[in-house]
Amino acid sequence: EGKRVVIGAAAQGDFGVATIRDFGAGIPRDELPFVKEKFFKGSARGRGAGIGLAVCNEIIGMHGGTMDIDSVYGEGTVVTITLPLAGETEQNG
């Protein structure tokens, strides 16, 4: 509670890039490779079922994008989502 979250978005070539940065507890480096796996909760054992990041990663992948997570334990986490921008024909059906 009371923690800051910074959200940004930009176009980079043919891709849209969104970043979400928090200044919370962070994720231990040895757990980072597993945070996008279904039901992985890690050592923090906070709220949640361990499926949120897995579902997000799957949906983003289905749209041709990627979700990268970088974190420093004790400092916070940055999630970067990259998605291809739709072409003119795709947007107009």
Short mmCIF file of N, CA and C in Angstrom, two decimals, residues 1-90:
data_model
loop_
_atom_site.label_atom_id
_atom_site.label_comp_id
_atom_site.label_asym_id
_atom_site.label_seq_id
_atom_site.Cartn_x
_atom_site.Cartn_y
_atom_site.Cartn_z
N GLU A 1 0.84 -1.18 0.00
CA GLU A 1 0.00 0.00 0.00
C GLU A 1 0.88 1.24 0.00
N GLY A 2 0.48 2.23 -0.78
CA GLY A 2 1.25 3.46 -0.83
C GLY A 2 2.46 3.40 -1.72
N LYS A 3 2.66 2.30 -2.46
CA LYS A 3 3.81 2.18 -3.36
C LYS A 3 3.47 2.81 -4.70
N ARG A 4 4.48 3.33 -5.34
CA ARG A 4 4.32 4.00 -6.62
C ARG A 4 4.43 3.00 -7.77
N VAL A 5 3.63 3.18 -8.81
CA VAL A 5 3.70 2.40 -10.04
C VAL A 5 3.77 3.39 -11.20
N VAL A 6 4.72 3.17 -12.10
CA VAL A 6 4.90 4.05 -13.26
C VAL A 6 4.61 3.24 -14.51
N ILE A 7 3.73 3.76 -15.37
CA ILE A 7 3.35 3.09 -16.61
C ILE A 7 3.72 3.98 -17.78
N GLY A 8 4.35 3.39 -18.79
CA GLY A 8 4.72 4.15 -19.98
C GLY A 8 4.41 3.34 -21.23
N ALA A 9 4.27 4.04 -22.35
CA ALA A 9 4.02 3.38 -23.63
C ALA A 9 4.63 4.20 -24.74
N ALA A 10 5.13 3.50 -25.78
CA ALA A 10 5.72 4.18 -26.92
C ALA A 10 5.70 3.25 -28.12
N ALA A 11 5.74 3.84 -29.30
CA ALA A 11 5.90 3.06 -30.52
C ALA A 11 7.38 2.98 -30.84
N GLN A 12 7.84 1.78 -31.17
CA GLN A 12 9.23 1.58 -31.58
C GLN A 12 9.20 0.78 -32.88
N GLY A 13 9.32 1.49 -33.98
CA GLY A 13 9.23 0.84 -35.28
C GLY A 13 7.85 0.26 -35.49
N ASP A 14 7.79 -1.04 -35.76
CA ASP A 14 6.52 -1.72 -36.00
C ASP A 14 5.90 -2.28 -34.73
N PHE A 15 6.41 -1.87 -33.57
CA PHE A 15 5.95 -2.44 -32.31
C PHE A 15 5.50 -1.35 -31.34
N GLY A 16 4.55 -1.71 -30.50
CA GLY A 16 4.16 -0.89 -29.37
C GLY A 16 4.81 -1.49 -28.14
N VAL A 17 5.39 -0.66 -27.30
CA VAL A 17 6.09 -1.14 -26.11
C VAL A 17 5.48 -0.45 -24.89
N ALA A 18 5.02 -1.26 -23.95
CA ALA A 18 4.49 -0.74 -22.69
C ALA A 18 5.40 -1.21 -21.56
N THR A 19 5.66 -0.32 -20.63
CA THR A 19 6.44 -0.69 -19.45
C THR A 19 5.65 -0.38 -18.20
N ILE A 20 5.73 -1.29 -17.26
CA ILE A 20 5.09 -1.12 -15.96
C ILE A 20 6.19 -1.32 -14.92
N ARG A 21 6.43 -0.30 -14.12
CA ARG A 21 7.50 -0.36 -13.12
C ARG A 21 6.90 -0.13 -11.74
N ASP A 22 7.25 -1.02 -10.82
CA ASP A 22 6.84 -0.78 -9.43
C ASP A 22 8.08 -0.66 -8.56
N PHE A 23 7.88 -0.16 -7.39
CA PHE A 23 8.98 0.05 -6.45
C PHE A 23 8.73 -0.75 -5.18
N GLY A 24 8.23 -1.97 -5.38
CA GLY A 24 7.88 -2.85 -4.27
C GLY A 24 9.04 -3.74 -3.85
N ALA A 25 8.70 -4.93 -3.41
CA ALA A 25 9.67 -5.86 -2.84
C ALA A 25 10.61 -6.45 -3.87
N GLY A 26 10.21 -6.49 -5.13
CA GLY A 26 11.04 -7.11 -6.15
C GLY A 26 10.94 -8.63 -6.09
N ILE A 27 11.60 -9.27 -7.04
CA ILE A 27 11.58 -10.73 -7.16
C ILE A 27 13.02 -11.22 -7.07
N PRO A 28 13.30 -12.22 -6.24
CA PRO A 28 14.66 -12.75 -6.18
C PRO A 28 15.12 -13.24 -7.55
N ARG A 29 16.38 -12.97 -7.91
CA ARG A 29 16.92 -13.30 -9.22
C ARG A 29 16.75 -14.78 -9.57
N ASP A 30 16.91 -15.67 -8.60
CA ASP A 30 16.79 -17.10 -8.90
C ASP A 30 15.36 -17.53 -9.19
N GLU A 31 14.38 -16.69 -8.89
CA GLU A 31 12.98 -17.01 -9.17
C GLU A 31 12.49 -16.41 -10.49
N LEU A 32 13.21 -15.43 -11.03
CA LEU A 32 12.77 -14.76 -12.26
C LEU A 32 12.49 -15.71 -13.42
N PRO A 33 13.31 -16.75 -13.65
CA PRO A 33 13.02 -17.64 -14.79
C PRO A 33 11.68 -18.37 -14.68
N PHE A 34 11.10 -18.41 -13.50
CA PHE A 34 9.89 -19.21 -13.27
C PHE A 34 8.62 -18.39 -13.10
N VAL A 35 8.71 -17.08 -13.01
CA VAL A 35 7.53 -16.27 -12.66
C VAL A 35 6.41 -16.32 -13.70
N LYS A 36 6.72 -16.71 -14.93
CA LYS A 36 5.68 -16.79 -15.96
C LYS A 36 5.11 -18.20 -16.09
N GLU A 37 5.53 -19.11 -15.21
CA GLU A 37 5.01 -20.48 -15.23
C GLU A 37 3.72 -20.55 -14.40
N LYS A 38 2.77 -21.33 -14.88
CA LYS A 38 1.49 -21.47 -14.16
C LYS A 38 1.72 -22.02 -12.76
N PHE A 39 1.06 -21.43 -11.81
CA PHE A 39 1.02 -21.82 -10.40
C PHE A 39 2.33 -21.59 -9.65
N PHE A 40 3.29 -20.89 -10.25
CA PHE A 40 4.51 -20.57 -9.51
C PHE A 40 4.24 -19.39 -8.60
N LYS A 41 4.52 -19.55 -7.32
CA LYS A 41 4.27 -18.48 -6.35
C LYS A 41 5.54 -17.86 -5.79
N GLY A 42 6.64 -18.56 -5.84
CA GLY A 42 7.87 -18.00 -5.32
C GLY A 42 7.90 -17.97 -3.80
N SER A 43 8.96 -17.41 -3.28
CA SER A 43 9.16 -17.42 -1.83
C SER A 43 8.33 -16.38 -1.10
N ALA A 44 7.84 -15.37 -1.80
CA ALA A 44 7.08 -14.30 -1.14
C ALA A 44 5.75 -14.80 -0.59
N ARG A 45 5.14 -15.77 -1.26
CA ARG A 45 3.89 -16.37 -0.81
C ARG A 45 2.81 -15.35 -0.47
N GLY A 46 2.71 -14.35 -1.31
CA GLY A 46 1.67 -13.33 -1.10
C GLY A 46 0.34 -13.82 -1.61
N ARG A 47 -0.53 -12.89 -1.86
CA ARG A 47 -1.85 -13.23 -2.40
C ARG A 47 -1.70 -13.75 -3.81
N GLY A 48 -2.77 -14.39 -4.28
CA GLY A 48 -2.81 -14.84 -5.67
C GLY A 48 -2.62 -16.33 -5.81
N ALA A 49 -2.97 -16.81 -7.00
CA ALA A 49 -2.92 -18.24 -7.28
C ALA A 49 -1.71 -18.62 -8.12
N GLY A 50 -0.91 -17.65 -8.53
CA GLY A 50 0.25 -17.96 -9.33
C GLY A 50 -0.06 -18.19 -10.80
N ILE A 51 -1.17 -17.63 -11.28
CA ILE A 51 -1.50 -17.83 -12.70
C ILE A 51 -1.56 -16.52 -13.49
N GLY A 52 -1.57 -15.39 -12.83
CA GLY A 52 -1.75 -14.11 -13.51
C GLY A 52 -0.70 -13.82 -14.57
N LEU A 53 0.58 -13.91 -14.21
CA LEU A 53 1.64 -13.63 -15.18
C LEU A 53 1.67 -14.67 -16.28
N ALA A 54 1.37 -15.92 -15.95
CA ALA A 54 1.34 -16.99 -16.97
C ALA A 54 0.25 -16.72 -18.00
N VAL A 55 -0.92 -16.33 -17.54
CA VAL A 55 -2.03 -16.04 -18.45
C VAL A 55 -1.70 -14.81 -19.31
N CYS A 56 -1.17 -13.76 -18.69
CA CYS A 56 -0.78 -12.57 -19.45
C CYS A 56 0.24 -12.92 -20.52
N ASN A 57 1.25 -13.69 -20.15
CA ASN A 57 2.29 -14.07 -21.10
C ASN A 57 1.72 -14.86 -22.27
N GLU A 58 0.79 -15.75 -21.98
CA GLU A 58 0.17 -16.57 -23.03
C GLU A 58 -0.66 -15.70 -23.99
N ILE A 59 -1.45 -14.80 -23.45
CA ILE A 59 -2.28 -13.93 -24.29
C ILE A 59 -1.40 -13.02 -25.15
N ILE A 60 -0.38 -12.45 -24.55
CA ILE A 60 0.54 -11.58 -25.30
C ILE A 60 1.22 -12.36 -26.41
N GLY A 61 1.65 -13.59 -26.11
CA GLY A 61 2.28 -14.45 -27.12
C GLY A 61 1.33 -14.78 -28.26
N MET A 62 0.05 -14.99 -27.96
CA MET A 62 -0.94 -15.29 -28.99
C MET A 62 -1.12 -14.12 -29.96
N HIS A 63 -0.76 -12.93 -29.51
CA HIS A 63 -0.86 -11.74 -30.36
C HIS A 63 0.48 -11.36 -30.97
N GLY A 64 1.45 -12.28 -30.91
CA GLY A 64 2.75 -12.04 -31.53
C GLY A 64 3.68 -11.17 -30.72
N GLY A 65 3.42 -11.05 -29.44
CA GLY A 65 4.23 -10.18 -28.59
C GLY A 65 5.06 -10.94 -27.58
N THR A 66 5.76 -10.18 -26.77
CA THR A 66 6.59 -10.74 -25.71
C THR A 66 6.35 -9.97 -24.41
N MET A 67 6.62 -10.64 -23.31
CA MET A 67 6.57 -10.00 -22.00
C MET A 67 7.87 -10.33 -21.28
N ASP A 68 8.66 -9.32 -20.99
CA ASP A 68 9.93 -9.50 -20.29
C ASP A 68 9.81 -8.91 -18.89
N ILE A 69 10.41 -9.61 -17.94
CA ILE A 69 10.35 -9.17 -16.55
C ILE A 69 11.76 -9.06 -16.00
N ASP A 70 12.07 -7.91 -15.44
CA ASP A 70 13.36 -7.70 -14.80
C ASP A 70 13.07 -7.17 -13.40
N SER A 71 13.84 -7.63 -12.44
CA SER A 71 13.56 -7.24 -11.06
C SER A 71 14.83 -7.23 -10.23
N VAL A 72 14.85 -6.35 -9.27
CA VAL A 72 15.92 -6.32 -8.27
C VAL A 72 15.24 -6.50 -6.93
N TYR A 73 15.60 -7.58 -6.25
CA TYR A 73 14.99 -7.89 -4.96
C TYR A 73 15.22 -6.74 -3.99
N GLY A 74 14.15 -6.27 -3.40
CA GLY A 74 14.22 -5.16 -2.46
C GLY A 74 14.06 -3.79 -3.10
N GLU A 75 14.03 -3.74 -4.44
CA GLU A 75 13.93 -2.44 -5.13
C GLU A 75 12.72 -2.31 -6.03
N GLY A 76 12.30 -3.40 -6.67
CA GLY A 76 11.14 -3.31 -7.54
C GLY A 76 11.28 -4.12 -8.82
N THR A 77 10.26 -4.03 -9.66
CA THR A 77 10.15 -4.86 -10.86
C THR A 77 9.73 -4.01 -12.04
N VAL A 78 10.26 -4.37 -13.22
CA VAL A 78 9.87 -3.74 -14.47
C VAL A 78 9.36 -4.83 -15.41
N VAL A 79 8.14 -4.65 -15.90
CA VAL A 79 7.57 -5.56 -16.90
C VAL A 79 7.50 -4.79 -18.21
N THR A 80 8.07 -5.37 -19.26
CA THR A 80 8.05 -4.75 -20.58
C THR A 80 7.25 -5.63 -21.53
N ILE A 81 6.20 -5.07 -22.10
CA ILE A 81 5.34 -5.80 -23.03
C ILE A 81 5.54 -5.19 -24.41
N THR A 82 5.87 -6.05 -25.37
CA THR A 82 6.08 -5.62 -26.75
C THR A 82 5.07 -6.33 -27.63
N LEU A 83 4.32 -5.56 -28.41
CA LEU A 83 3.30 -6.11 -29.31
C LEU A 83 3.44 -5.48 -30.69
N PRO A 84 3.23 -6.29 -31.74
CA PRO A 84 3.27 -5.69 -33.08
C PRO A 84 2.10 -4.73 -33.27
N LEU A 85 2.39 -3.62 -33.93
CA LEU A 85 1.33 -2.66 -34.24
C LEU A 85 0.54 -3.18 -35.43
N ALA A 86 -0.76 -3.00 -35.41
CA ALA A 86 -1.61 -3.46 -36.51
C ALA A 86 -1.40 -2.58 -37.73
N GLY A 87 -1.43 -3.21 -38.90
CA GLY A 87 -1.33 -2.46 -40.15
C GLY A 87 -2.66 -1.80 -40.47
N GLU A 88 -2.66 -0.90 -41.40
CA GLU A 88 -3.88 -0.17 -41.79
C GLU A 88 -5.00 -1.12 -42.16
N THR A 89 -4.71 -2.16 -42.93
CA THR A 89 -5.76 -3.09 -43.36
C THR A 89 -6.30 -3.89 -42.19
N GLU A 90 -5.43 -4.29 -41.28
CA GLU A 90 -5.89 -5.08 -40.14
C GLU A 90 -6.81 -4.26 -39.25
#
